[in-house]
GROMACS .gro file of C-alpha atoms in nm:
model
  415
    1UNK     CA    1  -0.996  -2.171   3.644
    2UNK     CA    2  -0.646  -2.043   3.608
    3UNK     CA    3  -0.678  -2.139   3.207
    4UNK     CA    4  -1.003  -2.000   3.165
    5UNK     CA    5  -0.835  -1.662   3.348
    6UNK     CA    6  -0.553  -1.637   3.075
    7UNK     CA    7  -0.788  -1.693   2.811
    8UNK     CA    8  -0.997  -1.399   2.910
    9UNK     CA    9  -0.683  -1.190   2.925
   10UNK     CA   10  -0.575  -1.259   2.577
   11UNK     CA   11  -0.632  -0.965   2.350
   12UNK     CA   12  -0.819  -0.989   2.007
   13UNK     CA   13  -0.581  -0.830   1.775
   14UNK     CA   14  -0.638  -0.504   1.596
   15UNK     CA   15  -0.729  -0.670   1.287
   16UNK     CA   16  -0.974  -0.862   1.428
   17UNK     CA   17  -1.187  -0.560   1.602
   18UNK     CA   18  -1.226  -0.367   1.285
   19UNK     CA   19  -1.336  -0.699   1.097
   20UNK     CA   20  -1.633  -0.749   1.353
   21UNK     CA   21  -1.665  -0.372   1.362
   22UNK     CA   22  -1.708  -0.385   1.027
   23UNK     CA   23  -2.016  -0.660   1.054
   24UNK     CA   24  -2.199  -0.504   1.312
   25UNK     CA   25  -2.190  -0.155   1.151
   26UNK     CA   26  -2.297  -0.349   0.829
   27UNK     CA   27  -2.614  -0.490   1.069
   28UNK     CA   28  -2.713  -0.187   1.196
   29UNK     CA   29  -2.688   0.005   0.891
   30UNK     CA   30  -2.926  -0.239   0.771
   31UNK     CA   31  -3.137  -0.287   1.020
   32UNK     CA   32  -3.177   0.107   1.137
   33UNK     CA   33  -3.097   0.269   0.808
   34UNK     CA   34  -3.178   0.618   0.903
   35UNK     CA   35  -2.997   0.592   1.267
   36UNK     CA   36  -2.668   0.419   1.050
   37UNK     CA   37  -2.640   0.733   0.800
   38UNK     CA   38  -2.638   0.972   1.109
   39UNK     CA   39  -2.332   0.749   1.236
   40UNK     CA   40  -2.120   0.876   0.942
   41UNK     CA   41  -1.976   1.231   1.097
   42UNK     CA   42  -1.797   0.943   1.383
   43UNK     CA   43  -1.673   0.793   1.050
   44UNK     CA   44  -1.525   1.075   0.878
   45UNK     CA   45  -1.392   1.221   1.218
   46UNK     CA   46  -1.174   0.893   1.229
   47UNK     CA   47  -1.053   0.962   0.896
   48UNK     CA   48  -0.964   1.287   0.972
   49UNK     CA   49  -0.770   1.179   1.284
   50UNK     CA   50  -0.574   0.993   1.044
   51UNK     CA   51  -0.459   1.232   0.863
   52UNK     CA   52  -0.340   1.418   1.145
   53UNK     CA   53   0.003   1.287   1.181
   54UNK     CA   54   0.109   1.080   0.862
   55UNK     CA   55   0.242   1.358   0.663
   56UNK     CA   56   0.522   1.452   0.946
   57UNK     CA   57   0.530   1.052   1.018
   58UNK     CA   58   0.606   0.985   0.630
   59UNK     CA   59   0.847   1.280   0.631
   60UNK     CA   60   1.046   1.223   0.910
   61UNK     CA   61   1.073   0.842   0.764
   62UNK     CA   62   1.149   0.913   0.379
   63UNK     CA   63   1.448   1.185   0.546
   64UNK     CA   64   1.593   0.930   0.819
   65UNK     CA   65   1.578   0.603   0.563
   66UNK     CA   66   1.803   0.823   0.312
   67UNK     CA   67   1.990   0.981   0.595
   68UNK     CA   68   2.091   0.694   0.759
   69UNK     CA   69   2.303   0.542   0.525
   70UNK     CA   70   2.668   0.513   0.559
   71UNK     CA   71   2.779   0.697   0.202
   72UNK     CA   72   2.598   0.733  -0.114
   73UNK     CA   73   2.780   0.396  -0.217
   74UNK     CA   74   2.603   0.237   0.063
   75UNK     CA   75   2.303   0.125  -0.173
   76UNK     CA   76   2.534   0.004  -0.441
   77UNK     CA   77   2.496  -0.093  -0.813
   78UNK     CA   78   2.257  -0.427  -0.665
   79UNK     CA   79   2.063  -0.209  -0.461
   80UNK     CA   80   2.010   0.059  -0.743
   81UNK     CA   81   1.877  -0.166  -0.960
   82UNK     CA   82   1.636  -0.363  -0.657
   83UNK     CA   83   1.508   0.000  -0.677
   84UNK     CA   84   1.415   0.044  -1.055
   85UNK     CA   85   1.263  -0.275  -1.048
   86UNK     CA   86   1.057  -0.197  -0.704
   87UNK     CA   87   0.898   0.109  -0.879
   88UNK     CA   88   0.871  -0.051  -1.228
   89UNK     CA   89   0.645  -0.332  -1.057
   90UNK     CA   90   0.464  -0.123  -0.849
   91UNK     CA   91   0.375   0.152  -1.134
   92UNK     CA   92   0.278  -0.131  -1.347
   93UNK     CA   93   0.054  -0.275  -1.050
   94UNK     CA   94  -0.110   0.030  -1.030
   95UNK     CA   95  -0.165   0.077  -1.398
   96UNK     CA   96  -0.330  -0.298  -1.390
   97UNK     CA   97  -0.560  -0.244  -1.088
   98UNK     CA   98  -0.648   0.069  -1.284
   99UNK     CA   99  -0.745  -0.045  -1.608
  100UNK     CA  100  -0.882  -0.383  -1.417
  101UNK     CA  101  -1.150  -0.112  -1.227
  102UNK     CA  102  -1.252   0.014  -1.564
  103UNK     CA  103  -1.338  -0.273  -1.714
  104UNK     CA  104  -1.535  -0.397  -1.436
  105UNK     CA  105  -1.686  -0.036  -1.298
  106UNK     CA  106  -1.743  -0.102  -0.980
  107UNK     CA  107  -1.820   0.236  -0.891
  108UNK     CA  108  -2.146   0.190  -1.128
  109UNK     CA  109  -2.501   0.228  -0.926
  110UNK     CA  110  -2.346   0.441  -0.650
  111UNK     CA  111  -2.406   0.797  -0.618
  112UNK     CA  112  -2.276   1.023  -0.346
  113UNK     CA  113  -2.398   1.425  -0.321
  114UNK     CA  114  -2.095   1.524  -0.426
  115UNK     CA  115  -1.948   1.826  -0.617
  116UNK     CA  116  -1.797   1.701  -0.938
  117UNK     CA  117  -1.730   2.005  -1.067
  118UNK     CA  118  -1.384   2.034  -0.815
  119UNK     CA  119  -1.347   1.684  -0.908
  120UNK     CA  120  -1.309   1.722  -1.220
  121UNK     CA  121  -1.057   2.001  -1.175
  122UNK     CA  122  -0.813   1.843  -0.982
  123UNK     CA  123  -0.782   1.533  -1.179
  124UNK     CA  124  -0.811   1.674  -1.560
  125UNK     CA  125  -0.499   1.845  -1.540
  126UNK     CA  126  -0.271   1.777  -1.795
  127UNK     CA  127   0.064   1.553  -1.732
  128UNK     CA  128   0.298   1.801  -1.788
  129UNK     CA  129   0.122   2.015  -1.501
  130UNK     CA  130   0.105   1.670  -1.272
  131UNK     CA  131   0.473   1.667  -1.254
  132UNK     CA  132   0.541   2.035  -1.218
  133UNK     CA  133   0.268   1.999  -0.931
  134UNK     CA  134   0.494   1.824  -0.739
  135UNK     CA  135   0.801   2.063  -0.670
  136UNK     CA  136   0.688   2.246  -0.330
  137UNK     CA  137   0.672   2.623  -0.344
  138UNK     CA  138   0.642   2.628  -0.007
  139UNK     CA  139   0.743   2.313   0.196
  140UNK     CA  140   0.553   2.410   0.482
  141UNK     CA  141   0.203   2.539   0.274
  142UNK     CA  142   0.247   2.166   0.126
  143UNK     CA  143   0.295   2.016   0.460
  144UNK     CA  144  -0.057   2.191   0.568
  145UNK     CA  145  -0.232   2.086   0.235
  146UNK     CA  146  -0.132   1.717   0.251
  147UNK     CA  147   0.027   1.753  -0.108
  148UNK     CA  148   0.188   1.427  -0.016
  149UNK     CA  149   0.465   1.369  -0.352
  150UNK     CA  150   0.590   1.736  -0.266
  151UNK     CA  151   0.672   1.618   0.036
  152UNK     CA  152   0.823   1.313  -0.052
  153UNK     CA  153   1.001   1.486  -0.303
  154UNK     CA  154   1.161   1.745  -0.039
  155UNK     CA  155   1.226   1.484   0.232
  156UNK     CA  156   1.450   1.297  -0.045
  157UNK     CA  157   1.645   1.666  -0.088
  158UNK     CA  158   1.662   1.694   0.255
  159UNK     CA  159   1.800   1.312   0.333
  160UNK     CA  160   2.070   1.359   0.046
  161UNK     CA  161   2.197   1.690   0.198
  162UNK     CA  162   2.221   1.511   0.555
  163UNK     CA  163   2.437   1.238   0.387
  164UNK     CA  164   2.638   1.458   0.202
  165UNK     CA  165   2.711   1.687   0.518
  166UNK     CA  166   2.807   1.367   0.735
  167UNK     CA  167   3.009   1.397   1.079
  168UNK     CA  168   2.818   1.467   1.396
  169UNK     CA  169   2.585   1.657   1.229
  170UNK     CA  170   2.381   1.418   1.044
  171UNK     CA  171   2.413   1.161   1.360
  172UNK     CA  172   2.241   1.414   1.519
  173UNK     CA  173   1.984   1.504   1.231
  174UNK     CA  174   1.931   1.153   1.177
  175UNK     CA  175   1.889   1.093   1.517
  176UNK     CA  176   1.639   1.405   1.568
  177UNK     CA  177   1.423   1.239   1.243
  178UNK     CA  178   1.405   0.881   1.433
  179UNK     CA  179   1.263   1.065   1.686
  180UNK     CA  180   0.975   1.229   1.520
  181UNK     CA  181   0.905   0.912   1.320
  182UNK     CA  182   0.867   0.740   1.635
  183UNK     CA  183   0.633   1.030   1.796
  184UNK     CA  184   0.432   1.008   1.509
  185UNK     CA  185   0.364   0.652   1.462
  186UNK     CA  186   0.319   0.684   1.822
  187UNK     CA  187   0.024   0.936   1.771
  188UNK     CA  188  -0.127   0.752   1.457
  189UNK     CA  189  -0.129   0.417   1.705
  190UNK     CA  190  -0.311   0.616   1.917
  191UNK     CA  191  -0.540   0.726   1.699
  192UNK     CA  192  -0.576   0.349   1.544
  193UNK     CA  193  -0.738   0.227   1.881
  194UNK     CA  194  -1.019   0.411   1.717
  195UNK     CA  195  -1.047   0.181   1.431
  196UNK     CA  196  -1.351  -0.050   1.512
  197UNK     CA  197  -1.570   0.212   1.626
  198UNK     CA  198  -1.466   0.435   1.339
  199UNK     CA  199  -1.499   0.171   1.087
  200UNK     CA  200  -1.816   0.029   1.242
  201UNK     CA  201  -1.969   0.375   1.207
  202UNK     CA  202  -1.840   0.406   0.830
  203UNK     CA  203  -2.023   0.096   0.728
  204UNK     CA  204  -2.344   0.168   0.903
  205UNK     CA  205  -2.355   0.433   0.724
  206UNK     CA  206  -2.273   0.289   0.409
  207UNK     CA  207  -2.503  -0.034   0.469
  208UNK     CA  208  -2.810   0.299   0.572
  209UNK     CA  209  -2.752   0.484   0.247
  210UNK     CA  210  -2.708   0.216   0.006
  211UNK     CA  211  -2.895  -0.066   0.158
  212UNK     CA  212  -2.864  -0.431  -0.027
  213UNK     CA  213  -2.789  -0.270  -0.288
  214UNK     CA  214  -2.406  -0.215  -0.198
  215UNK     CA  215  -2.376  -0.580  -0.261
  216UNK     CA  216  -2.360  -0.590  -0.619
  217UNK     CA  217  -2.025  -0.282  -0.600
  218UNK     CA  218  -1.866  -0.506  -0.316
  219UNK     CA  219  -1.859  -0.809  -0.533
  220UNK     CA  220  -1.726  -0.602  -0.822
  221UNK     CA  221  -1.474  -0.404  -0.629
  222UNK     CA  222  -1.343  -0.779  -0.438
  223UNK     CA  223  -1.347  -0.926  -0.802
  224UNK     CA  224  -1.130  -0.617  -0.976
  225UNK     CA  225  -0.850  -0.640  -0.695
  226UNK     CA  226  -0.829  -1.017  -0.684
  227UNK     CA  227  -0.793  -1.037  -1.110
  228UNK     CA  228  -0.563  -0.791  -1.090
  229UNK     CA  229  -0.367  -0.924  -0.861
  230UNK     CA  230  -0.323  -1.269  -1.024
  231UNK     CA  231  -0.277  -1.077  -1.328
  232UNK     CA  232   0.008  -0.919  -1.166
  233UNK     CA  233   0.179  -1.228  -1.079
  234UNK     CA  234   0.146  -1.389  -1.414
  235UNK     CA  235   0.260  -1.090  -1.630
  236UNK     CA  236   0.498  -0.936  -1.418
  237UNK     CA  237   0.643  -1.164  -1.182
  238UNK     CA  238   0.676  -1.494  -1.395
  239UNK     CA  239   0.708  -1.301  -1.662
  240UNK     CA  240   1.020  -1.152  -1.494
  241UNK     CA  241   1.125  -1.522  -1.434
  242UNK     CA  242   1.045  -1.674  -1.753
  243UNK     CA  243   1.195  -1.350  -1.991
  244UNK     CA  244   1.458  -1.243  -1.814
  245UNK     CA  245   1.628  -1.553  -1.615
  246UNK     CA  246   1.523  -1.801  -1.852
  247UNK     CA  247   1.357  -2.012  -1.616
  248UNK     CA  248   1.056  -2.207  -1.589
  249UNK     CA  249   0.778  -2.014  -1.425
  250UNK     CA  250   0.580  -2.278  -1.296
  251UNK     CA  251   0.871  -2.433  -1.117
  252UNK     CA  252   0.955  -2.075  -0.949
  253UNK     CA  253   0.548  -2.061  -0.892
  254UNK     CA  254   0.578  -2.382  -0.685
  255UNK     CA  255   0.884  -2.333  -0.521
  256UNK     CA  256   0.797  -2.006  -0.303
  257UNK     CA  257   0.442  -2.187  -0.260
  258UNK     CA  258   0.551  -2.188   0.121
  259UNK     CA  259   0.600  -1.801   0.088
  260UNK     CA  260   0.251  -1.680  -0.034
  261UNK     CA  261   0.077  -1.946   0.179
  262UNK     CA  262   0.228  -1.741   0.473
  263UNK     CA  263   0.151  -1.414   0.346
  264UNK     CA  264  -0.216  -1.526   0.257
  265UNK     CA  265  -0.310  -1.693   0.611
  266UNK     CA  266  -0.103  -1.440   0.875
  267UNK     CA  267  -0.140  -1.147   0.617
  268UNK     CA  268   0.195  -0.989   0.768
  269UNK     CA  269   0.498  -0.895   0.554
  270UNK     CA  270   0.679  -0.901   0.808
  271UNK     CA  271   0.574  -1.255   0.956
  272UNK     CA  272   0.630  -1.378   0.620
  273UNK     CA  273   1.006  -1.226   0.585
  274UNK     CA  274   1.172  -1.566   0.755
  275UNK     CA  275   1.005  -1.828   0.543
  276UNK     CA  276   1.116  -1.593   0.242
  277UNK     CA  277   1.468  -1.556   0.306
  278UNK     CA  278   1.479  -1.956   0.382
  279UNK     CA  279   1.270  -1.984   0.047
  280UNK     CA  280   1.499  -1.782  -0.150
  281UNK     CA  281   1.856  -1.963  -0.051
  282UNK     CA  282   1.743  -2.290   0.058
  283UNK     CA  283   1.508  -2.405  -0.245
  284UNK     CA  284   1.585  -2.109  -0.451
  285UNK     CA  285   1.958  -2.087  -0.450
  286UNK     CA  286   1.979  -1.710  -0.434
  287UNK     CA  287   2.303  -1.547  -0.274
  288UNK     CA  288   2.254  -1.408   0.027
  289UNK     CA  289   2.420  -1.104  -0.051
  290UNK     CA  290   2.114  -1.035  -0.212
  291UNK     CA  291   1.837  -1.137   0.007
  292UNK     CA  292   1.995  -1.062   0.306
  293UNK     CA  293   1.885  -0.667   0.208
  294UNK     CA  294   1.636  -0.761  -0.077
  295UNK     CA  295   1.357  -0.913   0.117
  296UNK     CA  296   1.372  -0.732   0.432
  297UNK     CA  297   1.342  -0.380   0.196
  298UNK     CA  298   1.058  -0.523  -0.050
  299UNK     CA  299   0.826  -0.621   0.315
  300UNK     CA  300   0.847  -0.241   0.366
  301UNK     CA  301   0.863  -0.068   0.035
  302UNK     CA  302   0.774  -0.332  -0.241
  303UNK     CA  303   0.398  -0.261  -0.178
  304UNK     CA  304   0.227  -0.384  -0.514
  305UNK     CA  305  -0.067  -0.575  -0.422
  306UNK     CA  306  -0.147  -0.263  -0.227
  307UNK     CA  307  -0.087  -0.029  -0.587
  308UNK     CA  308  -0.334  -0.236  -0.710
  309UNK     CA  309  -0.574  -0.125  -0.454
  310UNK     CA  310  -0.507   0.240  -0.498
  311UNK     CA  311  -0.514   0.210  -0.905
  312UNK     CA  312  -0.928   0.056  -0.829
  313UNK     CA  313  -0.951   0.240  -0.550
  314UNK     CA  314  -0.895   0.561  -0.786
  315UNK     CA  315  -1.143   0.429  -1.062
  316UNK     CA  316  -1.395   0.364  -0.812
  317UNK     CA  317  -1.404   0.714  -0.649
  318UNK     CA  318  -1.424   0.858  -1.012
  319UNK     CA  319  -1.719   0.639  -1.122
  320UNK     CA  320  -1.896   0.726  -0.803
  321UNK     CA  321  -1.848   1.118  -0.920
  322UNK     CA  322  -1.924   1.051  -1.255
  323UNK     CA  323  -1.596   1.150  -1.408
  324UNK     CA  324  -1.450   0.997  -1.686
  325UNK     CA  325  -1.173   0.844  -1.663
  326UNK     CA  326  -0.860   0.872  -1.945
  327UNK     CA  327  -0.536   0.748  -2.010
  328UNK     CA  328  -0.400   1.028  -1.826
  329UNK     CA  329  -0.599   0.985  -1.530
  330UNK     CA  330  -0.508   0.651  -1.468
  331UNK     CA  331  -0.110   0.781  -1.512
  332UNK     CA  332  -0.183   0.993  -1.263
  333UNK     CA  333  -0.327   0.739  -1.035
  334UNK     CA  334  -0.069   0.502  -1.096
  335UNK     CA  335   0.206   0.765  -0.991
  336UNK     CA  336   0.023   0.857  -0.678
  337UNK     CA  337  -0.011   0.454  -0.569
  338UNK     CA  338   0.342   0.424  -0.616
  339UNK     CA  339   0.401   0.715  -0.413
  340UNK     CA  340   0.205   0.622  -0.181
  341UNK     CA  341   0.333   0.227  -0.181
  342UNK     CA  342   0.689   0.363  -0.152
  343UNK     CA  343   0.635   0.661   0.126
  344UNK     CA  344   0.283   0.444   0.309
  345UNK     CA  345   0.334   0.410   0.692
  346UNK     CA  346   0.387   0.058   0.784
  347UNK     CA  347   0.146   0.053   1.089
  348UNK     CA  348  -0.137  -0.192   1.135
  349UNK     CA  349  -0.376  -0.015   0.951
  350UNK     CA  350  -0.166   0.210   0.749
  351UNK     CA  351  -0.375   0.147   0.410
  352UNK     CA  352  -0.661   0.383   0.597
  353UNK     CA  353  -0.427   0.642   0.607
  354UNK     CA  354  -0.322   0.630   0.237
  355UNK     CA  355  -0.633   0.533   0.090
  356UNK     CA  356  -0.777   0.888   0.250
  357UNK     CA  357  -0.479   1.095   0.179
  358UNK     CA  358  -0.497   0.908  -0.229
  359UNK     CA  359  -0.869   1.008  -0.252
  360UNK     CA  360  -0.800   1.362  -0.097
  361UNK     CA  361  -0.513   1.436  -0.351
  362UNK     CA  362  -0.726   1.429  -0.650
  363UNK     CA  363  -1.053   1.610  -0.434
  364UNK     CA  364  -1.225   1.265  -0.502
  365UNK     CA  365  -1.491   1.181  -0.208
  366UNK     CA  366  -1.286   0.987   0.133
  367UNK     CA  367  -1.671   0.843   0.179
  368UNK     CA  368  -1.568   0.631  -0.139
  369UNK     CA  369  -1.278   0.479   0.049
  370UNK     CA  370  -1.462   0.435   0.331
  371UNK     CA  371  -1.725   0.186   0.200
  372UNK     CA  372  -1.460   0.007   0.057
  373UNK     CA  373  -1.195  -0.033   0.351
  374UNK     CA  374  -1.410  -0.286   0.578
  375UNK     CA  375  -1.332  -0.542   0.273
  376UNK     CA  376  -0.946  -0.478   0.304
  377UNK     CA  377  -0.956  -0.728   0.607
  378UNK     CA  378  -1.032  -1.012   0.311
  379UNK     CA  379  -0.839  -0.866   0.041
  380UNK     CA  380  -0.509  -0.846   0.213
  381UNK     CA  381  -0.482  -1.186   0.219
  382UNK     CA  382  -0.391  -1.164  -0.141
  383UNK     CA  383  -0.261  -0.829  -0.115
  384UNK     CA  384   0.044  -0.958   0.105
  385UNK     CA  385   0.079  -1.250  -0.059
  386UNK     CA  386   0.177  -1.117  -0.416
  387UNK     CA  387   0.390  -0.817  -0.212
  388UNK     CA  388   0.609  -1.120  -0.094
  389UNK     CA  389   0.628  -1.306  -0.478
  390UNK     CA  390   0.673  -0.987  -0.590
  391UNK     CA  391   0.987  -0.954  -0.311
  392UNK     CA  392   1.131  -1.289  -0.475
  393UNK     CA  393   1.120  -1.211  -0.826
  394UNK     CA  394   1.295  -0.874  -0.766
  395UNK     CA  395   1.542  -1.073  -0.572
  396UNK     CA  396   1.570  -1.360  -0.830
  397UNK     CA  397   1.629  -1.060  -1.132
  398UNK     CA  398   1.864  -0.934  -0.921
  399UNK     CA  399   2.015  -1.194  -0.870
  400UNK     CA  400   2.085  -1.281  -1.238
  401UNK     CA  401   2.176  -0.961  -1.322
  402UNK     CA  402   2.459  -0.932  -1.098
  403UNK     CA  403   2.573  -1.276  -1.219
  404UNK     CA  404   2.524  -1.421  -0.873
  405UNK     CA  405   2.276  -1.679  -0.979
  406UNK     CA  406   2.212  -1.906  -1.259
  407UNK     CA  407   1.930  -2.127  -1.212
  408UNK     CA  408   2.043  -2.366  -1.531
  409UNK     CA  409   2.374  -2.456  -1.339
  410UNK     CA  410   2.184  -2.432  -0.978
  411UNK     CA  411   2.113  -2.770  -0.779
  412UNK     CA  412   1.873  -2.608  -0.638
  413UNK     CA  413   1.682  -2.603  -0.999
  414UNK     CA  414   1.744  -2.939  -1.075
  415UNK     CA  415   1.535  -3.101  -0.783
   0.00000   0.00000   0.00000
């Protein structure tokens, strides 16, 4: 009796509710089409709620993760170049998932009653304009937009001028930031108890408007992220590995095979963090030095499984519209994913946020993201699991680079 007691008392994790949220909105969208399209107000209500808080959340996080820091120096030549390689990954992850969405359109079929004509605005401007676009006029006119890279961009200002002031003061500014951060994700938590009813809502109305049909776009969109995902890994991250350290990339493939079987079945970065760091200087040979700040930054800001997603999610929003998509376009996307990837709460749940504030920078429809976001649950699996390979050939790179590793000499390599 007493087992059957605790049993009842465990709680089904967060992840969980929105996945079975997610099936019976699909039913009842299905079975009571019209009552399953009224349900959609709940669903864009919970979008809106999630929006509330994230821009003072990612704020207070980009100033207090720059602020922190013991000197400038603090990061150090290693760390600097961790950095270059972070964004150059994630950009080009972006960039794939992208160009992946527009070869297989799976936007195609849909159509929402939306205006294009803003669309097509907000997206079409040229690149020169893009970057200009994001230097704040007016930090707090930004803040009440949701023009997320000004933001970013004046957090980073404001963290470099608390480490260059230093002394009590920036303890205490730091300290003030923490705070916020912690109020926020406090708020967005919160909010996230919402999930399964929001999501449920969002996918009976997406099951009511589209009916069966919203099969053939599911397949397609699950299809894009997972090809450009393994694309990802074989380009970029063994490609890393085999170009740059001159090692063989099928060896390095099966030697952090403990690594992305952890990411894939607990779909947690963080879980996943302790098997990497054994990975990486037990059957790697990396130096700790390395790892010991590598892998613990690439769980929270090495996001590029999740670029991918915005790069497709960005195509798919614009098929929906009907707007066509160039070379600029997709630049533009790419820059906002890694953004986004670099800047993204890390909350269970956190991709809601960004996918809605992604869709709402370039006036593209948040309904698009939210027929899309019940498959997340299933895509994350592979999502987190090339983040974390991803982690290890940054860490390998930067390894070499610093002349701290040489697989050819390691006997670690020779098993």
């Amino acid at each position: 009796m007493e087992g059957v007691m605790v049993l009842s008392k465990k709680k089904i994790g967060l992840a969980n509710k929105i996945f079975i949220g997610m099936v019976i909105g699909l039913a009842i969208g299905f079975i009571f089409p019209e009552f399953g399209i009224s349900l959609n107000p709940i669903g864009m209500l919970f979008m809106k709620l999630l929006k509330m808080a994230v821009v003072p959340l990612i704020f207070a996080n980009v100033v207090y993760g720059i602020g922190q820091m013991d000197d400038a120096r603090h990061f150090g030549k290693a760390g600097s170049k961790l950095m270059i390689y972070y964004m150059l990954s994630t950009f080009i992850a972006a960039m794939i998932g992208a160009f992946i969405g527009k070869l297989f359109k799976p936007g195609i079929g849909i159509t929402l009653d939306t205006a294009v004509e803003d669309t097509t605005v907000k997206t079409m401007s040229g690149f020169w304009d893009t970057l200009s676009s994001f230097v704040p006029g007016n930090i707090f006119s930004a803040m009440s937009d949701g023009a997320l890279p000004q933001v970013i961009l004046f957090a980073i200002f404001t963290g470099i001028a608390i480490l260059l002031i230093g002394g009590e003061t920036k303890t205490r500014l730091t300290g003030a930031f923490k705070d916020i951060s912690t109020l926020m994700l406090k708020v967005i938590m919160m909010v996230m108890e919402l999930a399964p009813y929001g999501i449920a809502a969002l996918m009976a109305w997406t099951a009511g408007k589209f009916g069966m049909d919203i099969f053939g776009p599911f397949a397609r969109f699950f299809t894009s992220v997972y090809i450009a995902l393994i694309l990802q890994v074989i380009i970029v991250y063994l490609g890393v590995i085999f170009l740059f350290v001159r090692l063989n990339p099928l060896t390095f493939l099966k030697k952090v095979k403990p690594v992305w079987l952890t990411a894939f079945t607990l779909c947690s970065s963080a879980a996943t963090i302790p098997v990497s760091l054994r990975v990486t200087e037990e059957d790697l040979g990396l130096p700790t030095s390395i790892t010991s700040f590598s892998i613990p930054l690439g769980a929270t800001m090495n996001m590029d499984g999740n670029a991918i997603w915005f790069g497709i999610m960005g195509v798919f929003a614009s098929q929906i519209v009907g707007l066509d998509i160039t070379f600029i376009t997709i630049l533009q996307f790419s820059l906002m994913g890694l953004i986004l990837t670099l800047g993204s709460p890390g909350i269970p749940g956190g991709i809601f946020v960004s996918t809605t504030i992604f869709l709402a920078s370039f006036g593209l429809p948040i309904e698009a993201g939210a027929m899309m976001i019940g498959l997340f649950r299933i895509l994350d699996m592979g999502i987190t699991a090339t983040n974390m390979v991803g982690d290890i050939a940054g860490s390998t790179l930067v390894s070499k680079m610093e002349n701290l590793f040489d697989g050819k000499t390691s006997k670690h390599w020779q098993k």
